[in-house]
């Protein structure tokens, strides 16, 4: 690698030399209604707490301060929805009014500071307005992705115990209308914790039935509030108070409620907009994700607005709405300078338009950088994007837990040379190490678990909602003194990080984080299933897809296809369409060690055509032969290799 003019080495070194001075300096970019007493309290929380004693408000820093500073006419939000053939623009002043009005409605509905509000909405401006309105009054939002089923929503209701739900009547998946209200009503029925109110946005594509006394019409309540000039001011909250809870997949059916605090979140995100993404106030930034995921929270909603940039919100898909040119149309039409999406979106575009014929039809002269994250960015996809778009393609690595990049290529500090397959280098705040099984750091080039030396930086999760013990067990107990990312990888001689695979039961399908353990729990509920195993197998488009192997109870002799279809439907009904669970095979037995452990990793290696060794502890090697045949019958394991000695 040739040395570059990037300021990154100096900035990272300055952080490492004095982390508290570094974050103290960065935190001056945020307006505090009460200054913090300490940048970091090492004795608070699970591993320490950031900006203790400070008070602020996220909506103030995202909205009001820009209006006060004379930037009220600057565009804050552009909503582009090819599925409804509509666009909407809101300036900072208009967005502030919308948020302050909804916040007043929420107060009138009896929602208080610190109480939880679930948001179950598609990619409409009101979803972003809802999140900021909660922030304004100090209520803690928990956004649930629209692709989850009623049971998943119910699990989240029972965990975070919201007093209210903000929802829309439907989402639009290409040409399919997904009615949210029946799912919502069913979830409330299933949940033990019943919210006292629902504020529902009726969309013209589906009219939802309202429940008397509980459901309120969004548009009517807003119109009434506006007629009365009703608005709510920003409420100061402690830097350590939660801004939101976002559930993510763990190894079991119980999702993890990742808590995001108020102060550290703002400090870190604002730093990343300028320094990692290289975005200046007034520029148009587009994160093509969904507000239901962490990327949507951080880079559709909060970071662009903290930075005074214009955020673009897209209700559509990279292909089919209406074609594989939609990304380029949006970049050209709205003068987008940087796009952030998952590699799978580019694989989908490349599949439809391999030669990139749509690209020259649009003026992409404002477009500077493409950022990819959410799953491993395969070098082929990166090379295709580089060649077709002629801009730097930046892979960066992070997790729901961290809320912002652990590793990246800091465009704002000066871009570092790109190495395909690597999300480049750790960001300030992350002292990243590769550990062996005993928790000892390994040498350059040697793979192991990627772990962050504690403390985690501002913005990363302080704990899991209501479950400190699970936080400790999941993240910090395995390697004392470190946060385990559950990702395996290595760091090369140049300090470049390579992220290879998860070390747990989490898989990544189309950039969506899913739990195979959870799918197994659901499949096991089927009356004919004796035992099962789910693995993630490589997929050209989605990165991975789930595949299930099922052993039936003795005596079940119904047609296999019938049972398989029931299992597919069961997973879709319980977890939701987002699980994208379509492949299940009935087998006579599962491959196990002599102590009864299912050999999932070996099956995955066979399915993916990787080199594999016959496990020394396998109970019966013949099972793997049977399984390979079963995989082949489903179009998998087409390149399966014989075991190596
Ligand atoms: N509400 C309801 N259903 C949803 C949904 C939502 N918000 N999002 C997805 N689904 C459904 C899909 O319609 C699909 O249903 P189907 O089985 O009936 O076809 C199913 O969930 C699986 O969705 P997905 O895995 O996304 O497949 P897809 O074929 O619909 O789209 C891509 C594939 C690659 C185009 C799409 O996943 C994509 O654009 N991904 C990149 C961006 C991204 O979302 N990244 C995530 C975090 S950065
Ligand atoms: P999520 O919490 O949904 O953002 O998913 C986080 C997980 O996605 C990480 O733990 C990784 O396994 C994977 N991931 C995200 N970004 C990358 C990347 N750039 N390279 C490799 N894996 C990634």
XYZ file of C-alpha atoms and ligand atoms in Angstrom:
716
model
C 0.000 0.000 0.000
C 1.265 3.467 -0.807
C 1.080 5.996 2.020
C -1.806 8.417 1.555
C -2.415 11.982 2.590
C -5.250 10.931 4.864
C -5.477 12.557 8.271
C -6.725 9.219 9.597
C -3.438 7.998 11.163
C -3.031 11.241 13.112
C -6.681 11.348 14.215
C -6.709 7.698 15.289
C -3.436 8.206 17.172
C -4.833 11.306 18.907
C -7.865 9.329 20.034
C -5.712 6.463 21.276
C -3.358 8.798 23.160
C -6.187 10.489 25.051
C -9.670 9.100 24.349
C -11.423 11.356 26.858
C -9.872 14.543 25.465
C -10.807 13.361 21.966
C -14.485 12.796 22.785
C -14.641 15.924 24.931
C -13.570 17.913 21.879
C -16.004 16.107 19.541
C -18.880 16.591 22.019
C -18.605 20.378 21.621
C -20.378 19.975 18.305
C -23.529 19.053 20.202
C -25.639 21.571 22.107
C -26.165 20.577 25.731
C -28.820 22.166 27.913
C -26.694 21.116 30.874
C -22.967 20.438 30.422
C -21.779 16.972 31.384
C -19.825 16.560 34.606
C -17.630 13.808 33.237
C -16.801 12.757 29.686
C -16.739 9.164 30.899
C -17.546 7.508 34.185
C -15.717 4.159 34.251
C -17.741 2.983 37.260
C -21.233 3.507 35.807
C -23.311 0.978 33.874
C -21.896 -2.245 32.496
C -18.535 -0.908 31.311
C -18.826 2.816 32.091
C -21.133 5.610 30.850
C -20.506 8.547 28.535
C -21.199 12.235 29.212
C -22.536 11.664 32.684
C -24.478 14.583 34.172
C -25.091 16.156 30.761
C -28.547 16.946 29.447
C -29.673 17.582 25.915
C -32.363 16.727 23.406
C -31.831 14.879 20.135
C -34.714 16.588 18.282
C -33.281 19.975 19.258
C -29.893 19.082 17.809
C -31.455 17.559 14.671
C -33.977 20.315 13.956
C -34.523 23.433 16.070
C -30.892 24.454 16.268
C -30.637 24.538 12.468
C -33.762 26.709 12.230
C -32.430 29.016 14.948
C -29.156 29.311 13.071
C -30.959 30.630 9.990
C -31.093 27.365 8.049
C -34.848 26.803 8.333
C -35.349 26.993 4.561
C -32.751 24.322 3.875
C -34.196 20.992 2.746
C -34.192 18.462 5.576
C -36.068 15.558 4.017
C -36.788 14.392 0.498
C -39.176 11.472 0.264
C -39.164 9.625 -3.041
C -41.668 6.828 -3.427
C -41.829 5.132 -6.818
C -44.349 2.644 -5.400
C -46.883 5.431 -4.823
C -45.502 7.623 -7.617
C -45.107 10.491 -5.185
C -42.428 12.771 -3.787
C -42.448 15.079 -0.775
C -40.006 17.731 0.397
C -39.750 19.195 3.899
C -37.449 22.047 4.901
C -35.896 22.121 8.353
C -38.574 24.623 9.395
C -41.417 22.477 8.044
C -40.018 19.297 9.558
C -39.590 21.008 12.929
C -43.235 22.090 12.855
C -44.413 18.588 11.910
C -42.348 17.018 14.686
C -43.354 19.585 17.314
C -47.033 19.127 16.387
C -46.926 15.353 16.579
C -45.010 15.634 19.856
C -47.868 17.742 21.241
C -50.379 15.117 20.101
C -48.357 12.419 21.836
C -48.386 14.435 25.065
C -52.157 14.836 24.753
C -52.446 11.094 24.284
C -50.832 10.755 27.710
C -47.354 9.652 26.666
C -44.741 10.748 29.190
C -40.978 11.124 29.235
C -39.257 7.760 29.606
C -42.264 5.749 28.430
C -41.890 3.503 25.406
C -43.628 3.947 22.063
C -43.514 1.280 19.377
C -43.396 2.506 15.787
C -44.591 0.023 13.155
C -44.443 1.928 9.912
C -43.239 1.689 6.331
C -40.910 4.149 4.624
C -43.111 7.233 4.845
C -42.014 10.654 6.174
C -44.306 10.156 9.174
C -42.049 7.328 10.400
C -39.119 9.733 10.707
C -41.418 12.402 12.169
C -42.635 9.848 14.722
C -39.116 8.976 15.839
C -38.152 12.620 16.280
C -41.438 13.453 18.038
C -40.703 10.757 20.614
C -37.199 12.144 21.038
C -38.645 15.624 21.494
C -40.716 14.623 24.526
C -38.157 12.177 25.910
C -40.250 9.095 25.070
C -38.239 6.028 24.043
C -39.137 4.690 20.611
C -38.793 1.160 19.395
C -39.239 0.790 15.654
C -40.317 -2.640 14.419
C -39.540 -3.505 10.796
C -42.639 -4.021 8.644
C -41.505 -7.411 7.364
C -41.958 -9.023 10.802
C -45.106 -10.961 11.645
C -47.567 -10.366 14.495
C -45.831 -12.795 16.859
C -42.517 -10.987 16.510
C -44.222 -7.681 17.128
C -45.937 -9.143 20.203
C -42.592 -10.360 21.581
C -41.259 -6.815 21.316
C -44.377 -5.322 22.929
C -43.974 -7.613 25.902
C -40.287 -6.829 26.242
C -40.345 -3.035 26.028
C -43.917 -2.559 27.360
C -44.971 0.475 25.297
C -47.848 2.730 26.305
C -48.672 3.509 22.674
C -48.062 2.364 19.119
C -47.647 4.609 16.096
C -48.504 2.755 12.917
C -49.647 3.031 9.326
C -52.439 1.124 7.622
C -50.090 -0.530 5.141
C -46.701 -0.862 3.535
C -46.107 -1.393 -0.156
C -43.784 -4.150 -1.316
C -43.336 -3.543 -5.027
C -46.900 -4.000 -6.227
C -48.073 -5.897 -3.119
C -49.980 -4.006 -0.426
C -49.027 -5.335 3.009
C -51.807 -4.474 5.443
C -50.211 -3.636 8.791
C -53.349 -3.130 10.876
C -54.485 -6.785 11.047
C -50.924 -7.718 12.071
C -50.911 -4.974 14.670
C -54.315 -5.942 16.106
C -53.227 -9.576 16.269
C -49.953 -8.627 17.989
C -51.803 -6.614 20.637
C -54.130 -9.590 21.129
C -51.151 -11.933 21.583
C -49.159 -9.606 23.842
C -49.568 -9.565 27.592
C -48.707 -5.881 27.664
C -51.455 -3.878 25.942
C -50.675 -0.285 24.919
C -53.388 2.210 25.842
C -53.443 3.914 22.444
C -52.654 3.513 18.776
C -52.141 6.466 16.447
C -52.805 5.261 12.943
C -51.846 6.820 9.644
C -54.445 5.799 7.075
C -52.777 5.455 3.694
C -54.972 5.627 0.591
C -53.797 2.157 -0.506
C -55.517 0.416 2.473
C -58.139 1.697 4.878
C -57.736 0.112 8.309
C -60.566 -0.624 10.729
C -60.232 1.380 13.925
C -60.798 0.089 17.454
C -63.045 2.418 19.450
C -61.443 4.093 22.444
C -57.942 2.874 21.575
C -57.192 3.940 18.010
C -56.756 7.549 16.916
C -56.631 8.835 13.366
C -53.212 10.374 12.731
C -54.248 12.934 10.112
C -57.266 14.082 12.092
C -55.293 14.524 15.311
C -52.558 16.471 13.499
C -55.090 18.694 11.708
C -56.834 19.449 15.009
C -53.524 20.219 16.715
C -52.495 22.531 13.872
C -55.845 24.330 14.045
C -55.045 25.044 17.706
C -51.402 25.976 16.955
C -50.393 23.218 19.330
C -46.698 22.364 19.485
C -44.441 20.773 22.099
C -41.020 22.029 23.158
C -37.935 19.858 23.433
C -37.629 18.234 26.845
C -34.098 18.018 28.290
C -33.098 14.414 28.915
C -29.985 12.973 30.529
C -27.161 12.038 28.170
C -27.466 8.530 29.598
C -31.244 8.300 29.083
C -32.314 5.974 26.287
C -33.290 7.540 22.974
C -34.477 4.258 21.533
C -34.540 0.487 21.787
C -33.957 -1.490 18.610
C -34.455 -5.231 18.626
C -31.996 -7.400 16.759
C -31.526 -11.113 16.277
C -29.566 -13.079 18.791
C -29.039 -16.800 19.019
C -32.487 -17.536 20.420
C -36.088 -16.639 19.612
C -35.981 -13.796 22.123
C -34.597 -10.766 20.253
C -32.091 -8.495 21.944
C -33.296 -4.993 22.817
C -30.289 -2.847 21.951
C -30.424 0.383 23.953
C -29.132 3.616 22.445
C -28.382 6.463 24.796
C -29.007 10.126 24.044
C -25.676 11.918 24.438
C -23.081 9.500 23.121
C -25.271 8.685 20.122
C -25.406 12.302 18.964
C -21.711 12.888 19.555
C -20.604 9.810 17.619
C -23.047 10.122 14.723
C -22.271 13.753 14.066
C -18.564 12.947 13.985
C -19.120 10.191 11.423
C -21.096 12.376 9.000
C -18.223 14.781 8.486
C -15.275 12.491 9.052
C -16.336 9.091 7.776
C -18.946 9.925 5.132
C -17.447 13.310 4.205
C -20.816 15.088 4.167
C -21.201 18.841 4.561
C -24.348 20.670 5.754
C -26.849 21.099 2.919
C -25.619 18.094 0.910
C -27.992 15.263 0.008
C -27.197 11.943 1.681
C -29.114 8.769 0.887
C -29.150 5.647 3.004
C -31.206 3.137 0.998
C -32.246 1.017 3.937
C -35.366 0.936 6.095
C -36.106 2.825 9.303
C -36.717 -0.595 10.881
C -32.971 -1.360 10.788
C -30.072 0.335 12.530
C -28.815 1.796 9.245
C -32.155 3.546 8.929
C -32.043 4.851 12.505
C -28.511 6.183 12.241
C -28.191 7.261 8.628
C -31.705 7.956 7.341
C -32.898 9.755 10.453
C -30.436 10.954 13.037
C -26.951 11.510 11.573
C -27.899 13.451 8.411
C -30.144 15.769 10.424
C -27.588 16.261 13.200
C -25.184 17.305 10.444
C -27.666 19.729 8.851
C -27.624 17.710 5.646
C -30.622 16.658 3.537
C -31.707 13.078 4.066
C -33.326 11.102 1.284
C -35.960 8.556 2.215
C -36.792 5.969 -0.435
C -39.890 3.795 -0.543
C -39.019 1.251 -3.175
C -36.596 -1.500 -4.149
C -33.364 -1.371 -6.136
C -35.033 -3.354 -8.906
C -38.638 -3.580 -10.097
C -39.771 -0.143 -8.893
C -39.900 0.257 -11.832
C -36.485 -0.935 -13.035
C -32.799 -1.338 -12.236
C -32.220 2.352 -13.032
C -34.170 3.731 -10.063
C -31.062 4.322 -7.927
C -29.448 6.371 -10.717
C -32.681 8.280 -11.354
C -32.840 9.293 -7.699
C -29.160 10.232 -7.467
C -29.500 12.439 -10.560
C -32.871 13.982 -9.738
C -32.075 14.884 -6.126
C -28.342 15.565 -6.541
C -27.342 12.871 -4.075
C -23.637 13.106 -3.172
C -23.348 9.794 -1.302
C -25.375 6.586 -1.285
C -25.220 4.003 1.483
C -26.778 0.606 0.885
C -26.228 -3.122 1.311
C -24.154 -5.064 -1.242
C -27.209 -7.225 -1.949
C -28.931 -4.212 -3.525
C -26.045 -3.920 -5.962
C -26.088 -7.633 -6.684
C -29.799 -7.285 -7.499
C -29.097 -4.369 -9.868
C -26.156 -6.178 -11.466
C -28.308 -9.252 -12.051
C -30.976 -7.208 -13.876
C -28.593 -4.889 -15.720
C -25.200 -6.632 -15.876
C -23.677 -4.175 -18.345
C -24.985 -1.149 -16.442
C -27.019 0.160 -19.386
C -29.260 2.285 -17.188
C -26.359 4.220 -15.685
C -25.392 6.555 -18.580
C -29.023 7.610 -18.945
C -28.660 9.757 -15.818
C -26.462 12.680 -14.806
C -24.458 11.381 -11.848
C -22.038 14.311 -11.770
C -22.877 15.221 -8.146
C -22.355 11.669 -6.922
C -19.071 11.239 -5.006
C -19.098 8.049 -2.942
C -20.858 4.705 -2.586
C -20.871 3.175 0.909
C -21.704 -0.489 1.463
C -22.424 -2.262 4.753
C -24.758 -4.710 6.445
C -23.093 -7.863 5.131
C -19.769 -8.867 3.627
C -19.120 -6.894 0.453
C -17.873 -9.440 -2.048
C -15.018 -8.113 -4.214
C -16.889 -8.872 -7.478
C -19.738 -6.560 -6.517
C -17.331 -3.840 -5.421
C -15.364 -4.085 -8.665
C -18.555 -3.907 -10.741
C -19.739 -0.812 -8.868
C -16.325 0.863 -9.148
C -16.119 0.224 -12.866
C -19.669 1.285 -13.660
C -19.981 4.304 -11.369
C -16.425 5.570 -11.361
C -16.554 6.641 -7.700
C -14.836 5.187 -4.626
C -16.755 2.212 -3.236
C -16.345 2.076 0.529
C -17.089 -1.097 2.447
C -17.596 -0.473 6.152
C -18.440 -2.779 9.015
C -20.737 -2.257 11.953
C -23.599 -3.747 13.917
C -26.915 -2.771 15.460
C -25.071 -2.845 18.767
C -22.475 -0.239 17.803
C -24.821 2.099 15.881
C -21.968 3.444 13.767
C -18.973 2.009 11.912
C -16.428 -0.041 13.813
C -14.287 -0.062 10.687
C -14.448 2.087 7.628
C -12.561 4.245 5.208
C -12.830 7.821 6.485
C -13.614 9.789 3.357
C -13.852 13.047 5.301
C -10.369 12.621 6.771
C -8.933 11.655 3.387
C -9.652 8.333 1.777
C -7.218 5.464 2.381
C -6.287 3.048 -0.396
C -9.087 0.500 -0.842
C -8.370 -3.208 -0.451
C -11.195 -5.289 -1.877
C -12.721 -7.550 0.742
C -11.702 -5.294 3.653
C -13.802 -2.627 5.370
C -10.429 -0.883 5.878
C -9.443 0.287 9.380
C -10.897 0.784 12.881
C -12.508 4.139 13.546
C -11.408 6.240 16.527
C -13.175 4.807 19.559
C -12.522 1.222 18.553
C -9.415 -0.522 19.830
C -9.955 -3.616 17.733
C -8.139 -6.865 18.412
C -8.283 -10.395 17.026
C -8.492 -12.932 19.833
C -7.926 -16.653 19.925
C -10.154 -19.057 21.843
C -8.350 -18.256 25.101
C -8.856 -14.526 24.597
C -5.249 -13.854 23.648
C -4.489 -11.384 20.815
C -3.113 -13.117 17.712
C -0.526 -11.960 15.167
C -1.317 -10.144 11.914
C -3.012 -12.337 9.337
C -4.186 -14.939 11.856
C -7.967 -15.336 12.065
C -9.910 -15.189 15.308
C -12.791 -13.367 16.961
C -12.897 -9.621 16.318
C -13.204 -7.949 19.702
C -13.167 -4.345 20.898
C -11.171 -3.497 23.992
C -13.552 -1.941 26.514
C -14.899 0.619 26.914
C -17.054 0.803 23.836
C -17.138 4.313 22.349
C -19.972 6.831 22.677
C -23.059 5.728 20.736
C -22.511 1.990 21.210
C -24.993 0.101 23.345
C -24.666 0.618 27.106
C -26.758 -2.516 27.755
C -29.750 -4.568 26.575
C -33.185 -3.314 27.540
C -34.068 -4.619 30.999
C -31.441 -7.314 30.788
C -27.961 -6.421 32.004
C -27.214 -10.101 32.594
C -27.863 -10.973 28.946
C -25.697 -8.047 27.875
C -22.819 -9.396 29.934
C -23.343 -12.977 28.772
C -23.704 -12.043 25.099
C -20.899 -9.554 24.750
C -18.392 -9.165 27.552
C -18.092 -12.368 29.561
C -16.449 -14.581 26.950
C -13.351 -12.382 26.722
C -12.995 -10.339 29.943
C -12.087 -6.741 29.162
C -13.400 -6.955 25.609
C -16.675 -6.617 23.692
C -17.007 -9.629 21.416
C -18.485 -8.706 18.034
C -19.344 -12.365 17.261
C -17.696 -11.780 13.907
C -14.598 -13.720 12.907
C -11.841 -12.149 10.870
C -8.252 -10.998 10.816
C -6.137 -7.867 10.622
C -3.395 -7.832 7.984
C 0.148 -6.434 8.136
C -1.087 -2.998 7.014
C -3.714 -2.864 9.770
C -6.575 -3.555 7.349
C -9.415 -5.520 8.879
C -11.119 -8.445 7.146
C -14.513 -9.625 8.425
C -15.246 -13.171 7.348
C -18.222 -14.760 9.136
C -20.339 -14.778 12.273
C -19.205 -17.018 15.087
C -22.765 -17.591 16.312
C -26.143 -18.694 14.931
C -26.802 -15.369 13.212
C -27.043 -15.280 9.431
C -27.337 -12.396 7.021
C -29.989 -12.641 4.295
C -30.216 -9.698 1.873
C -28.508 -7.522 4.492
C -31.102 -8.566 7.088
C -29.815 -10.073 10.315
C -31.663 -13.285 11.201
C -31.296 -16.007 13.797
C -31.139 -19.643 12.703
C -31.710 -20.606 16.339
C -34.980 -18.707 16.285
C -36.058 -20.459 13.064
C -35.272 -23.813 14.673
C -37.447 -22.910 17.669
C -40.334 -22.101 15.301
C -39.929 -25.236 13.162
C -39.827 -27.379 16.305
C -43.376 -26.184 17.039
C -44.690 -28.143 14.019
C -46.539 -31.182 15.299
C -44.725 -33.659 13.029
C -41.183 -32.428 13.713
C -38.933 -34.465 16.003
C -35.810 -32.346 15.537
C -34.372 -29.851 13.117
C -31.382 -27.714 12.193
C -31.214 -24.507 10.181
C -28.096 -23.231 8.454
C -27.259 -20.265 6.238
C -26.126 -21.307 2.767
C -24.358 -19.025 0.297
C -26.619 -17.286 -2.204
C -25.480 -15.270 -5.214
C -28.089 -12.559 -4.699
C -28.830 -12.395 -0.994
C -25.409 -13.365 0.378
C -27.006 -16.146 2.400
C -30.328 -17.960 2.551
C -31.696 -20.114 5.336
C -32.108 -23.846 4.735
C -33.757 -26.224 7.167
C -33.219 -29.952 7.740
C -36.032 -31.693 9.516
C -36.443 -35.135 11.068
C -40.069 -36.213 11.464
C -41.692 -38.032 14.358
C -41.988 -41.793 13.978
C -45.135 -42.849 12.190
C -45.664 -39.650 10.193
C -46.252 -40.731 6.609
C -47.866 -37.752 4.906
C -46.281 -36.556 1.638
C -42.979 -34.743 2.267
C -43.927 -31.817 0.006
C -47.047 -31.166 2.081
C -45.119 -31.033 5.362
C -42.343 -28.936 3.854
C -44.885 -26.370 2.604
C -46.461 -26.241 6.080
C -43.075 -25.585 7.675
C -42.269 -22.804 5.215
C -45.648 -21.224 5.967
C -45.134 -21.617 9.719
C -41.844 -19.696 9.651
C -43.380 -16.973 7.476
C -46.408 -16.703 9.776
C -44.431 -16.605 13.011
C -41.284 -14.662 12.083
C -42.469 -12.912 8.938
C -41.693 -12.733 5.226
C -38.340 -11.111 6.001
C -37.021 -14.518 7.146
C -37.162 -15.457 3.439
C -37.309 -19.084 4.564
C -38.132 -21.154 1.476
C -35.941 -24.279 1.622
C -36.617 -27.181 3.931
C -35.761 -30.822 3.462
C -36.993 -33.831 5.338
C -34.147 -36.146 6.258
C -33.922 -39.430 8.139
C -31.402 -38.154 10.685
C -29.181 -35.179 11.445
C -25.389 -35.360 11.479
C -24.215 -35.321 15.072
C -21.138 -35.761 17.179
C -21.052 -38.701 19.550
C -22.079 -36.313 22.314
C -25.165 -35.283 20.305
C -24.059 -31.864 18.959
C -25.470 -31.153 15.488
C -22.681 -30.549 12.959
C -24.194 -27.456 11.343
C -20.855 -25.948 10.287
C -19.888 -29.080 8.360
C -23.236 -29.174 6.551
C -22.816 -25.522 5.599
C -19.342 -26.210 4.212
C -20.737 -29.051 2.105
C -23.665 -26.929 0.906
C -21.365 -24.050 -0.029
C -18.902 -26.300 -1.878
C -16.103 -25.464 0.554
C -13.305 -27.832 1.550
C -14.316 -29.764 4.671
C -12.897 -32.373 7.013
C -14.822 -35.318 8.362
C -15.243 -34.344 12.043
C -13.300 -36.771 14.204
C -16.155 -36.905 16.671
C -18.930 -37.667 14.149
C -21.285 -40.390 15.236
C -21.936 -41.852 11.785
C -20.200 -40.463 8.645
C -22.891 -42.006 6.403
C -25.337 -39.324 7.578
C -23.351 -36.695 5.700
C -23.676 -38.689 2.475
C -27.468 -38.825 2.940
C -27.563 -35.128 3.709
C -25.531 -34.170 0.672
C -28.098 -35.992 -1.477
C -30.930 -34.154 0.295
C -29.204 -30.795 -0.291
C -28.706 -31.650 -3.969
C -32.391 -32.488 -4.327
C -33.064 -28.846 -3.383
C -30.525 -27.435 -5.832
C -27.932 -26.871 -3.080
C -24.481 -28.424 -2.623
C -24.095 -28.612 -6.408
C -20.327 -28.142 -5.958
C -20.020 -30.306 -2.842
C -16.510 -31.598 -2.312
C -15.314 -34.891 -0.865
C -13.841 -34.578 2.636
C -10.125 -33.760 2.844
C -7.904 -35.902 5.037
N -42.771 -5.245 4.849
C -43.339 -6.414 4.473
N -42.681 -7.377 3.806
C -41.392 -7.157 3.521
C -40.728 -5.973 3.884
C -41.476 -4.991 4.575
N -40.938 -3.844 4.957
N -39.448 -6.042 3.452
C -39.310 -7.222 2.838
N -40.492 -7.894 2.867
C -40.783 -9.182 2.278
C -40.491 -9.171 0.799
O -41.585 -8.659 0.054
C -40.256 -10.639 0.525
O -41.520 -11.270 0.459
P -41.809 -12.495 -0.548
O -41.167 -13.692 0.097
O -43.287 -12.576 -0.537
O -41.219 -12.141 -1.873
C -39.600 -11.124 1.801
O -39.923 -10.157 2.812
C -38.093 -11.244 1.714
O -37.550 -9.946 1.464
P -36.093 -9.722 0.857
O -35.181 -10.758 1.434
O -35.717 -8.301 1.022
O -36.243 -10.112 -0.672
P -36.811 -9.271 -1.896
O -36.793 -10.245 -3.030
O -38.092 -8.607 -1.582
O -35.712 -8.136 -2.164
C -33.545 -7.144 -2.390
C -34.348 -8.445 -2.366
C -32.075 -7.499 -2.529
C -33.987 -6.301 -3.576
C -33.810 -6.353 -1.074
O -33.587 -7.194 0.021
C -32.944 -5.142 -0.907
O -33.147 -4.121 -1.537
N -31.945 -5.214 0.001
C -30.924 -4.179 0.185
C -31.235 -3.030 1.086
C -31.616 -3.396 2.479
O -32.769 -3.542 2.741
N -30.680 -3.546 3.419
C -30.993 -3.842 4.769
C -30.166 -3.189 5.819
S -28.897 -2.082 5.277
P -26.770 -5.694 11.840
O -26.743 -5.705 13.311
O -28.085 -6.060 11.254
O -26.240 -4.405 11.274
O -25.782 -6.835 11.360
C -24.467 -6.826 11.818
C -23.708 -7.958 11.225
O -23.705 -7.852 9.788
C -22.260 -7.949 11.607
O -22.030 -8.552 12.866
C -21.618 -8.718 10.465
O -21.776 -10.091 10.641
C -22.435 -8.266 9.275
N -21.811 -7.133 8.594
C -22.203 -5.852 8.615
N -21.404 -5.096 7.841
C -20.461 -5.920 7.332
C -19.323 -5.749 6.465
N -19.028 -4.569 5.940
N -18.562 -6.826 6.188
C -18.861 -8.037 6.709
N -19.921 -8.266 7.509
C -20.712 -7.226 7.821
